[in-house]
Short mmCIF file of C-alpha atoms and ligand atoms in Angstrom, two decimals:
data_model
loop_
_atom_site.label_atom_id
_atom_site.label_comp_id
_atom_site.label_asym_id
_atom_site.label_seq_id
_atom_site.Cartn_x
_atom_site.Cartn_y
_atom_site.Cartn_z
CA MET A 187 53.05 -27.17 -90.76
CA ASN A 188 49.40 -26.34 -90.83
CA LYS A 189 46.95 -29.17 -89.54
CA LYS A 190 44.85 -30.91 -92.16
CA ILE A 191 41.17 -31.00 -90.95
CA ILE A 192 37.56 -31.93 -92.68
CA ILE A 193 35.74 -29.31 -93.97
CA ALA A 194 31.76 -30.18 -94.61
CA ILE A 195 29.54 -28.15 -96.41
CA ASP A 196 25.82 -28.78 -96.25
CA GLY A 197 22.79 -27.00 -97.62
CA TYR A 198 19.92 -26.92 -100.02
CA SER A 199 20.14 -27.15 -103.96
CA SER A 200 22.02 -24.52 -105.93
CA SER A 201 23.06 -22.69 -102.67
CA GLY A 202 26.49 -22.37 -103.95
CA LYS A 203 28.14 -25.22 -102.06
CA SER A 204 30.32 -26.32 -104.47
CA THR A 205 31.30 -23.10 -105.62
CA ILE A 206 32.78 -22.19 -102.29
CA ALA A 207 34.18 -26.06 -101.72
CA LYS A 208 36.07 -25.92 -104.83
CA ALA A 209 37.60 -22.33 -104.21
CA THR A 210 38.24 -23.52 -100.60
CA ALA A 211 39.93 -26.66 -101.44
CA LYS A 212 42.25 -25.39 -103.95
CA HIS A 213 42.97 -22.79 -101.58
CA LEU A 214 44.25 -25.04 -99.21
CA GLY A 215 45.41 -27.81 -101.43
CA TYR A 216 42.75 -30.04 -100.30
CA LYS A 217 40.83 -32.64 -102.06
CA TYR A 218 37.08 -31.27 -103.21
CA ILE A 219 34.36 -34.06 -103.32
CA ASP A 220 30.85 -33.04 -104.38
CA SER A 221 28.68 -36.01 -103.15
CA GLY A 222 25.61 -35.00 -104.87
CA SER A 223 27.37 -36.06 -108.19
CA MET A 224 27.37 -39.44 -106.50
CA TYR A 225 23.57 -39.58 -105.95
CA ARG A 226 23.31 -38.29 -109.19
CA THR A 227 25.82 -41.28 -110.65
CA VAL A 228 23.21 -43.95 -108.84
CA THR A 229 20.37 -42.01 -110.64
CA LEU A 230 21.83 -41.88 -113.84
CA PHE A 231 22.53 -45.91 -113.63
CA ALA A 232 19.18 -46.73 -112.40
CA LEU A 233 17.41 -44.69 -115.46
CA ARG A 234 19.77 -46.55 -118.02
CA ASN A 235 18.63 -49.65 -116.05
CA ASN A 236 14.78 -49.25 -116.15
CA LEU A 237 14.84 -49.11 -112.77
CA ILE A 238 12.61 -46.00 -112.79
CA ASP A 239 9.10 -45.73 -113.56
CA LYS A 240 9.14 -41.68 -114.85
CA LYS A 241 5.47 -41.40 -114.68
CA ASN A 242 4.83 -42.44 -111.22
CA SER A 243 8.39 -41.65 -110.22
CA ILE A 244 8.33 -45.27 -108.48
CA VAL A 245 11.48 -47.00 -108.23
CA GLN A 246 12.37 -50.55 -108.45
CA GLU A 247 14.04 -50.93 -105.24
CA GLU A 248 14.52 -54.55 -105.13
CA LYS A 249 15.91 -54.62 -108.29
CA LEU A 250 18.06 -51.66 -107.65
CA LYS A 251 19.55 -53.38 -104.28
CA ASN A 252 20.26 -56.54 -106.24
CA ILE A 253 22.80 -54.65 -108.99
CA LEU A 254 24.32 -51.70 -106.98
CA ASP A 255 27.27 -53.96 -106.54
CA THR A 256 27.89 -53.71 -109.96
CA VAL A 257 27.83 -49.77 -109.63
CA HIS A 258 32.04 -48.48 -109.38
CA ILE A 259 32.35 -44.75 -108.39
CA ASN A 260 35.69 -42.84 -109.00
CA PHE A 261 36.93 -39.58 -108.88
CA LYS A 262 39.73 -38.70 -111.61
CA ILE A 263 41.01 -35.11 -112.02
CA ASN A 264 40.84 -33.78 -115.61
CA ASP A 265 44.13 -31.69 -116.09
CA LEU A 266 42.53 -30.29 -119.43
CA LYS A 267 39.48 -28.60 -117.26
CA LYS A 268 41.17 -28.15 -113.95
CA ARG A 269 38.32 -30.49 -112.33
CA GLN A 270 37.41 -33.87 -110.80
CA GLU A 271 35.16 -35.58 -112.10
CA ILE A 272 33.06 -38.50 -111.54
CA TYR A 273 33.02 -41.99 -113.26
CA LEU A 274 30.67 -44.69 -113.10
CA ASN A 275 32.17 -48.08 -114.06
CA ASN A 276 35.10 -46.40 -115.70
CA GLU A 277 32.70 -44.24 -117.71
CA ASN A 278 33.14 -40.34 -117.64
CA VAL A 279 29.72 -39.60 -116.72
CA GLU A 280 30.25 -35.98 -115.16
CA ASP A 281 28.28 -34.25 -117.77
CA GLU A 282 25.46 -36.23 -118.15
CA ILE A 283 24.64 -36.53 -114.62
CA ARG A 284 23.77 -32.46 -114.51
CA GLU A 285 21.35 -33.01 -116.79
CA MET A 286 17.75 -32.27 -116.38
CA GLU A 287 16.89 -35.91 -116.54
CA VAL A 288 18.68 -36.95 -113.83
CA SER A 289 17.98 -33.73 -111.86
CA ASN A 290 14.11 -34.36 -111.74
CA TYR A 291 14.97 -38.07 -110.37
CA VAL A 292 18.03 -37.77 -107.82
CA SER A 293 15.60 -37.39 -105.00
CA PHE A 294 13.75 -40.62 -105.11
CA ILE A 295 17.25 -42.57 -105.31
CA SER A 296 19.04 -40.32 -102.77
CA LYS A 297 16.25 -41.28 -100.00
CA ILE A 298 16.79 -45.11 -100.27
CA LYS A 299 18.17 -46.24 -97.52
CA PHE A 300 20.86 -48.68 -98.89
CA VAL A 301 22.02 -46.46 -101.10
CA ARG A 302 22.72 -43.84 -98.36
CA GLU A 303 24.21 -46.47 -96.83
CA LYS A 304 26.91 -47.30 -99.85
CA MET A 305 27.39 -43.17 -100.46
CA VAL A 306 28.07 -42.73 -96.98
CA ARG A 307 30.68 -45.32 -96.77
CA ILE A 308 32.50 -44.54 -100.22
CA GLN A 309 32.41 -40.67 -98.66
CA GLN A 310 34.08 -42.08 -94.94
CA GLU A 311 36.78 -43.68 -97.01
CA LEU A 312 37.40 -40.82 -99.33
CA GLY A 313 37.97 -38.43 -95.73
CA LYS A 314 40.01 -40.79 -94.21
CA GLU A 315 43.41 -39.04 -94.56
CA LYS A 316 41.95 -35.88 -93.76
CA GLY A 317 42.88 -32.60 -96.03
CA ILE A 318 38.98 -33.02 -97.69
CA VAL A 319 35.99 -30.78 -98.33
CA MET A 320 33.02 -32.78 -98.98
CA ASP A 321 29.63 -31.01 -99.87
CA GLY A 322 26.11 -32.07 -99.90
CA ARG A 323 22.91 -32.74 -97.21
CA ASP A 324 24.39 -34.82 -94.53
CA ILE A 325 27.99 -34.56 -94.34
CA GLY A 326 28.17 -32.39 -91.04
CA THR A 327 25.47 -34.60 -89.53
CA VAL A 328 26.19 -38.29 -91.06
CA VAL A 329 29.32 -38.80 -92.96
CA PHE A 330 31.91 -36.60 -90.54
CA PRO A 331 29.89 -35.83 -87.49
CA ASP A 332 33.69 -35.04 -86.25
CA ALA A 333 34.52 -32.48 -89.01
CA GLU A 334 36.57 -29.57 -87.58
CA LEU A 335 34.19 -27.34 -89.39
CA LYS A 336 30.76 -27.43 -90.83
CA LEU A 337 29.28 -24.83 -92.49
CA PHE A 338 25.52 -24.66 -93.66
CA MET A 339 24.73 -22.55 -96.84
CA ASN A 340 21.41 -21.13 -97.96
CA ALA A 341 19.97 -18.84 -100.22
CA LYS A 342 16.09 -18.00 -101.41
CA ALA A 343 15.10 -20.38 -103.59
CA GLU A 344 14.57 -18.10 -106.43
CA VAL A 345 18.18 -16.43 -106.40
CA ARG A 346 19.25 -20.36 -106.30
CA ALA A 347 16.88 -21.22 -109.61
CA GLU A 348 18.28 -18.30 -111.19
CA ARG A 349 21.80 -19.24 -110.75
CA ARG A 350 21.60 -22.74 -111.77
CA TYR A 351 19.34 -21.20 -114.74
CA LYS A 352 22.20 -19.46 -115.65
CA GLU A 353 24.78 -22.51 -115.03
CA LEU A 354 22.63 -24.63 -117.52
CA LYS A 355 22.18 -21.60 -119.97
CA GLU A 356 26.25 -21.12 -120.17
CA LYS A 357 26.38 -24.99 -120.92
CA GLY A 358 23.59 -24.82 -123.84
CA VAL A 359 21.16 -26.58 -121.86
CA ILE A 360 17.54 -25.48 -122.87
CA VAL A 361 15.37 -25.28 -119.98
CA SER A 362 13.20 -22.60 -118.83
CA TYR A 363 13.56 -20.74 -115.51
CA GLU A 364 10.24 -21.91 -114.30
CA GLU A 365 10.97 -25.29 -114.56
CA ILE A 366 14.11 -25.15 -112.59
CA LEU A 367 12.27 -23.05 -109.66
CA GLU A 368 10.01 -26.11 -109.56
CA ASN A 369 12.53 -28.72 -109.31
CA VAL A 370 14.46 -26.66 -107.15
CA LYS A 371 11.35 -26.25 -104.43
CA SER A 372 10.24 -29.59 -105.01
CA ARG A 373 14.12 -31.10 -104.53
CA ASP A 374 13.92 -28.73 -101.07
CA HIS A 375 11.22 -30.29 -99.42
CA ILE A 376 12.01 -34.50 -100.57
CA ASP A 377 15.70 -33.27 -98.93
CA GLU A 378 14.03 -31.80 -96.04
CA THR A 379 11.07 -34.57 -95.31
CA ARG A 380 12.62 -37.39 -96.16
CA ASP A 381 13.04 -40.02 -93.39
CA GLU A 382 16.73 -40.78 -94.32
CA SER A 383 19.27 -38.50 -93.23
CA PRO A 384 16.63 -35.40 -93.94
CA LEU A 385 18.72 -32.14 -94.65
CA ARG A 386 19.33 -30.58 -91.47
CA LYS A 387 21.64 -27.77 -90.06
CA ALA A 388 24.14 -29.86 -87.55
CA SER A 389 23.70 -28.16 -84.26
CA ASP A 390 27.61 -27.04 -84.83
CA ALA A 391 27.31 -26.02 -88.13
CA ILE A 392 27.71 -22.19 -88.36
CA GLU A 393 25.31 -21.16 -91.22
CA LEU A 394 25.45 -18.92 -94.29
CA ASP A 395 22.71 -16.91 -96.34
CA ASN A 396 24.54 -15.90 -99.66
CA SER A 397 21.54 -14.53 -101.59
CA SER A 398 23.51 -11.24 -101.72
CA MET A 399 27.05 -12.22 -101.23
CA SER A 400 29.46 -12.42 -103.99
CA GLU A 401 31.90 -15.56 -104.59
CA ASP A 402 34.99 -13.56 -103.18
CA GLU A 403 32.92 -12.45 -99.98
CA GLN A 404 31.72 -15.98 -99.34
CA LEU A 405 35.29 -17.29 -99.68
CA GLN A 406 37.02 -14.37 -97.69
CA TRP A 407 34.27 -15.17 -94.99
CA ILE A 408 35.51 -19.29 -95.04
CA LEU A 409 38.64 -17.81 -94.82
CA GLY A 410 38.54 -16.25 -91.61
CA LEU A 411 37.10 -19.06 -90.07
CA LEU A 412 39.88 -21.34 -91.09
CA GLU A 413 42.28 -19.17 -89.79
CA LYS A 414 41.41 -20.14 -86.44
CA LYS A 415 40.52 -24.08 -87.43
CA ILE A 416 44.32 -24.78 -88.83
CA ASN A 417 46.70 -22.94 -87.34
O1 DC B 282 23.98 -31.16 -104.72
P1 DC B 282 23.32 -31.65 -105.74
O2 DC B 282 21.85 -30.82 -105.89
O3 DC B 282 23.96 -32.27 -106.81
O4 DC B 282 22.80 -33.26 -105.08
C1 DC B 282 21.70 -33.91 -105.94
C2 DC B 282 20.99 -34.54 -104.98
O5 DC B 282 21.42 -35.43 -104.28
C3 DC B 282 19.96 -33.96 -104.06
O6 DC B 282 18.52 -33.99 -104.40
C4 DC B 282 20.09 -34.40 -102.83
C5 DC B 282 21.08 -35.49 -102.74
N1 DC B 282 21.69 -35.01 -101.97
C6 DC B 282 21.86 -36.08 -100.77
O7 DC B 282 20.87 -36.63 -100.67
N2 DC B 282 22.69 -36.38 -99.92
C7 DC B 282 23.84 -35.57 -100.05
N3 DC B 282 25.04 -35.74 -99.19
C8 DC B 282 24.15 -34.85 -101.51
C9 DC B 282 23.34 -34.56 -102.43
#
Protein backbone atom coordinates (compact mmCIF):
# COMPACT_ATOMS: atom_id res chain seq x y z
CA MET A 1 0.00 0.00 0.00
CA ASN A 2 1.16 3.49 -0.79
CA LYS A 3 1.70 5.66 2.23
CA LYS A 4 -0.53 8.71 2.67
CA ILE A 5 1.21 12.04 2.66
CA ILE A 6 0.48 15.76 2.85
CA ILE A 7 1.08 17.81 -0.28
CA ALA A 8 1.41 21.57 0.26
CA ILE A 9 1.11 23.81 -2.79
CA ASP A 10 1.83 27.51 -2.34
CA GLY A 11 2.25 30.33 -4.77
CA TYR A 12 0.98 33.57 -6.20
CA SER A 13 -2.68 34.22 -6.98
CA SER A 14 -3.91 32.53 -10.17
CA SER A 15 -0.60 30.70 -10.59
CA GLY A 16 -2.54 27.52 -11.36
CA LYS A 17 -2.18 26.06 -7.87
CA SER A 18 -5.76 24.88 -7.66
CA THR A 19 -5.80 23.22 -11.09
CA ILE A 20 -2.74 21.16 -10.33
CA ALA A 21 -3.83 20.53 -6.72
CA LYS A 22 -7.23 19.22 -7.83
CA ALA A 23 -5.74 17.00 -10.54
CA THR A 24 -3.20 15.58 -8.10
CA ALA A 25 -5.83 14.94 -5.42
CA LYS A 26 -8.06 13.21 -7.95
CA HIS A 27 -5.21 11.07 -9.20
CA LEU A 28 -4.29 9.94 -5.69
CA GLY A 29 -7.83 9.77 -4.27
CA TYR A 30 -6.87 12.46 -1.75
CA LYS A 31 -8.90 15.25 -0.20
CA TYR A 32 -8.37 18.68 -1.81
CA ILE A 33 -8.66 21.88 0.20
CA ASP A 34 -8.45 25.36 -1.30
CA SER A 35 -7.35 27.39 1.73
CA GLY A 36 -7.85 30.67 -0.15
CA SER A 37 -11.57 29.91 -0.26
CA MET A 38 -11.61 30.04 3.54
CA TYR A 39 -10.15 33.56 3.62
CA ARG A 40 -12.60 34.52 0.89
CA THR A 41 -15.47 33.19 2.99
CA VAL A 42 -14.45 35.28 6.01
CA THR A 43 -14.21 38.28 3.66
CA LEU A 44 -17.74 37.66 2.39
CA PHE A 45 -18.92 37.44 5.99
CA ALA A 46 -17.19 40.74 6.82
CA LEU A 47 -18.67 42.44 3.76
CA ARG A 48 -22.17 41.21 4.56
CA ASN A 49 -21.84 42.52 8.09
CA ASN A 50 -20.55 45.89 6.88
CA LEU A 51 -17.25 45.44 8.65
CA ILE A 52 -15.18 46.77 5.75
CA ASP A 53 -15.00 50.45 4.92
CA LYS A 54 -14.73 49.95 1.16
CA LYS A 55 -13.59 53.45 0.34
CA ASN A 56 -10.57 53.30 2.60
CA SER A 57 -10.18 49.49 2.70
CA ILE A 58 -10.26 49.53 6.48
CA VAL A 59 -11.57 46.53 8.41
CA GLN A 60 -13.33 46.97 11.75
CA GLU A 61 -11.09 44.41 13.39
CA GLU A 62 -12.49 44.58 16.92
CA LYS A 63 -16.01 43.92 15.71
CA LEU A 64 -14.83 41.11 13.45
CA LYS A 65 -12.92 39.55 16.32
CA ASN A 66 -16.02 39.62 18.50
CA ILE A 67 -18.18 37.75 16.00
CA LEU A 68 -15.62 35.47 14.37
CA ASP A 69 -16.81 32.64 16.62
CA THR A 70 -20.11 32.70 14.75
CA VAL A 71 -18.34 31.89 11.48
CA HIS A 72 -18.55 28.17 10.75
CA ILE A 73 -16.77 26.93 7.66
CA ASN A 74 -17.36 23.51 6.12
CA PHE A 75 -16.62 21.74 2.88
CA LYS A 76 -19.03 19.37 1.14
CA ILE A 77 -18.73 17.44 -2.08
CA ASN A 78 -21.20 18.42 -4.81
CA ASP A 79 -21.75 15.13 -6.62
CA LEU A 80 -23.38 16.78 -9.62
CA LYS A 81 -20.61 19.30 -10.23
CA LYS A 82 -17.98 16.86 -9.00
CA ARG A 83 -16.29 19.45 -6.88
CA GLN A 84 -15.78 20.41 -3.29
CA GLU A 85 -17.78 23.45 -2.21
CA ILE A 86 -17.43 25.73 0.74
CA TYR A 87 -20.20 26.55 3.19
CA LEU A 88 -20.54 29.56 5.47
CA ASN A 89 -22.87 28.68 8.34
CA ASN A 90 -24.50 25.98 6.21
CA GLU A 91 -24.99 28.23 3.19
CA ASN A 92 -23.20 27.29 -0.03
CA VAL A 93 -21.04 30.32 -0.91
CA GLU A 94 -18.70 28.63 -3.41
CA ASP A 95 -19.65 30.92 -6.32
CA GLU A 96 -20.18 34.14 -4.42
CA ILE A 97 -16.68 34.12 -2.91
CA ARG A 98 -15.14 34.12 -6.43
CA GLU A 99 -16.71 37.45 -7.36
CA MET A 100 -14.56 40.57 -7.81
CA GLU A 101 -16.06 42.23 -4.73
CA VAL A 102 -14.55 39.54 -2.51
CA SER A 103 -11.29 39.40 -4.53
CA ASN A 104 -10.84 43.12 -4.03
CA TYR A 105 -10.98 42.96 -0.23
CA VAL A 106 -9.69 39.50 0.67
CA SER A 107 -6.10 40.66 1.20
CA PHE A 108 -7.24 43.03 3.93
CA ILE A 109 -8.89 40.17 5.79
CA SER A 110 -6.18 37.58 5.20
CA LYS A 111 -3.52 39.77 6.78
CA ILE A 112 -5.30 39.84 10.15
CA LYS A 113 -3.54 37.69 12.74
CA PHE A 114 -6.59 36.33 14.58
CA VAL A 115 -8.27 35.42 11.28
CA ARG A 116 -5.17 33.50 10.19
CA GLU A 117 -4.94 31.71 13.52
CA LYS A 118 -8.49 30.43 13.20
CA MET A 119 -8.03 29.36 9.56
CA VAL A 120 -4.74 27.58 10.30
CA ARG A 121 -6.38 25.64 13.15
CA ILE A 122 -9.16 24.43 10.84
CA GLN A 123 -6.63 23.56 8.11
CA GLN A 124 -4.43 21.54 10.45
CA GLU A 125 -7.48 19.64 11.69
CA LEU A 126 -8.44 18.81 8.08
CA GLY A 127 -4.95 17.41 7.46
CA LYS A 128 -4.73 15.33 10.62
CA GLU A 129 -5.18 12.05 8.80
CA LYS A 130 -2.97 13.01 5.86
CA GLY A 131 -4.02 12.04 2.34
CA ILE A 132 -4.59 15.70 1.54
CA VAL A 133 -3.55 18.28 -1.03
CA MET A 134 -3.91 21.83 0.22
CA ASP A 135 -3.09 24.98 -1.69
CA GLY A 136 -2.56 28.52 -0.45
CA ARG A 137 0.18 30.92 0.56
CA ASP A 138 1.52 29.56 3.85
CA ILE A 139 0.74 25.86 3.65
CA GLY A 140 4.35 24.67 3.39
CA THR A 141 5.68 27.32 5.77
CA VAL A 142 3.07 27.58 8.55
CA VAL A 143 0.17 25.13 8.23
CA PHE A 144 2.11 21.96 7.42
CA PRO A 145 5.83 22.67 7.88
CA ASP A 146 6.42 18.89 7.88
CA ALA A 147 4.52 18.18 4.66
CA GLU A 148 6.19 15.41 2.71
CA LEU A 149 5.93 17.29 -0.58
CA LYS A 150 5.98 21.08 -0.93
CA LEU A 151 5.57 22.93 -4.20
CA PHE A 152 5.82 26.60 -4.95
CA MET A 153 4.07 27.71 -8.13
CA ASN A 154 4.74 30.83 -10.07
CA ALA A 155 3.96 32.41 -13.43
CA LYS A 156 4.25 35.92 -14.85
CA ALA A 157 1.58 38.36 -13.61
CA GLU A 158 0.27 38.88 -17.16
CA VAL A 159 -0.11 35.13 -17.71
CA ARG A 160 -1.92 34.76 -14.39
CA ALA A 161 -4.25 37.68 -15.13
CA GLU A 162 -5.06 36.20 -18.53
CA ARG A 163 -5.96 32.84 -16.95
CA ARG A 164 -8.18 34.50 -14.39
CA TYR A 165 -9.81 36.64 -17.08
CA LYS A 166 -10.71 33.54 -19.11
CA GLU A 167 -11.99 31.74 -16.03
CA LEU A 168 -14.29 34.59 -15.05
CA LYS A 169 -15.43 35.19 -18.62
CA GLU A 170 -16.45 31.53 -18.91
CA LYS A 171 -18.53 32.02 -15.77
CA GLY A 172 -20.19 35.06 -17.36
CA VAL A 173 -18.58 37.58 -15.02
CA ILE A 174 -18.11 40.92 -16.76
CA VAL A 175 -14.73 42.37 -15.90
CA SER A 176 -11.84 43.85 -17.86
CA TYR A 177 -8.41 42.26 -18.25
CA GLU A 178 -6.82 45.49 -16.94
CA GLU A 179 -8.88 45.35 -13.76
CA ILE A 180 -7.80 41.77 -13.16
CA LEU A 181 -4.13 42.48 -13.83
CA GLU A 182 -4.32 45.34 -11.36
CA ASN A 183 -5.97 43.06 -8.77
CA VAL A 184 -3.37 40.29 -9.30
CA LYS A 185 -0.47 42.72 -8.87
CA SER A 186 -1.88 44.45 -5.82
CA ARG A 187 -2.66 41.10 -4.15
CA ASP A 188 0.90 39.89 -4.87
CA HIS A 189 2.22 42.98 -3.18
CA ILE A 190 0.01 42.69 -0.09
CA ASP A 191 0.58 38.92 0.20
CA GLU A 192 4.36 39.33 0.03
CA THR A 193 4.73 42.29 2.35
CA ARG A 194 2.22 41.59 5.13
CA ASP A 195 3.56 40.97 8.62
CA GLU A 196 1.54 37.82 9.27
CA SER A 197 2.75 34.77 7.33
CA PRO A 198 3.85 36.62 4.20
CA LEU A 199 3.95 34.61 0.99
CA ARG A 200 7.32 32.87 0.97
CA LYS A 201 8.70 29.81 -0.68
CA ALA A 202 9.54 27.27 2.06
CA SER A 203 13.26 26.44 1.95
CA ASP A 204 12.43 22.82 1.10
CA ALA A 205 9.74 23.60 -1.49
CA ILE A 206 10.27 22.77 -5.15
CA GLU A 207 9.59 25.74 -7.41
CA LEU A 208 7.77 25.57 -10.72
CA ASP A 209 7.29 28.44 -13.15
CA ASN A 210 4.41 27.24 -15.27
CA SER A 211 4.06 30.31 -17.52
CA SER A 212 4.45 28.20 -20.61
CA MET A 213 3.41 24.75 -19.42
CA SER A 214 0.15 22.98 -20.19
CA GLU A 215 -1.92 21.46 -17.39
CA ASP A 216 -0.96 18.00 -18.48
CA GLU A 217 2.75 18.84 -18.50
CA GLN A 218 2.37 20.14 -14.95
CA LEU A 219 0.56 17.02 -13.81
CA GLN A 220 3.21 14.77 -15.32
CA TRP A 221 5.87 16.81 -13.58
CA ILE A 222 4.22 16.47 -10.18
CA LEU A 223 3.53 12.77 -10.69
CA GLY A 224 7.22 12.31 -11.36
CA LEU A 225 8.01 13.92 -8.00
CA LEU A 226 5.39 11.84 -6.23
CA GLU A 227 6.81 8.53 -7.45
CA LYS A 228 9.69 8.96 -5.04
CA LYS A 229 7.56 10.17 -2.13
CA ILE A 230 4.73 7.70 -1.83
CA ASN A 231 6.23 4.39 -2.84
O1 LIG B 1 -5.84 31.65 -3.65
P1 LIG B 1 -6.81 32.81 -3.64
O2 LIG B 1 -6.48 33.89 -4.63
O3 LIG B 1 -8.24 32.38 -3.73
O4 LIG B 1 -6.64 33.45 -2.19
C1 LIG B 1 -7.41 34.53 -1.76
C2 LIG B 1 -6.62 35.41 -0.82
O5 LIG B 1 -6.38 34.74 0.40
C3 LIG B 1 -5.28 35.88 -1.35
O6 LIG B 1 -5.26 37.28 -1.49
C4 LIG B 1 -4.26 35.45 -0.33
C5 LIG B 1 -5.05 34.88 0.81
N1 LIG B 1 -4.55 33.57 1.25
C6 LIG B 1 -3.70 33.55 2.32
O7 LIG B 1 -3.32 34.60 2.82
N2 LIG B 1 -3.27 32.37 2.82
C7 LIG B 1 -3.66 31.22 2.26
N3 LIG B 1 -3.23 30.06 2.78
C8 LIG B 1 -4.51 31.22 1.14
C9 LIG B 1 -4.94 32.43 0.66
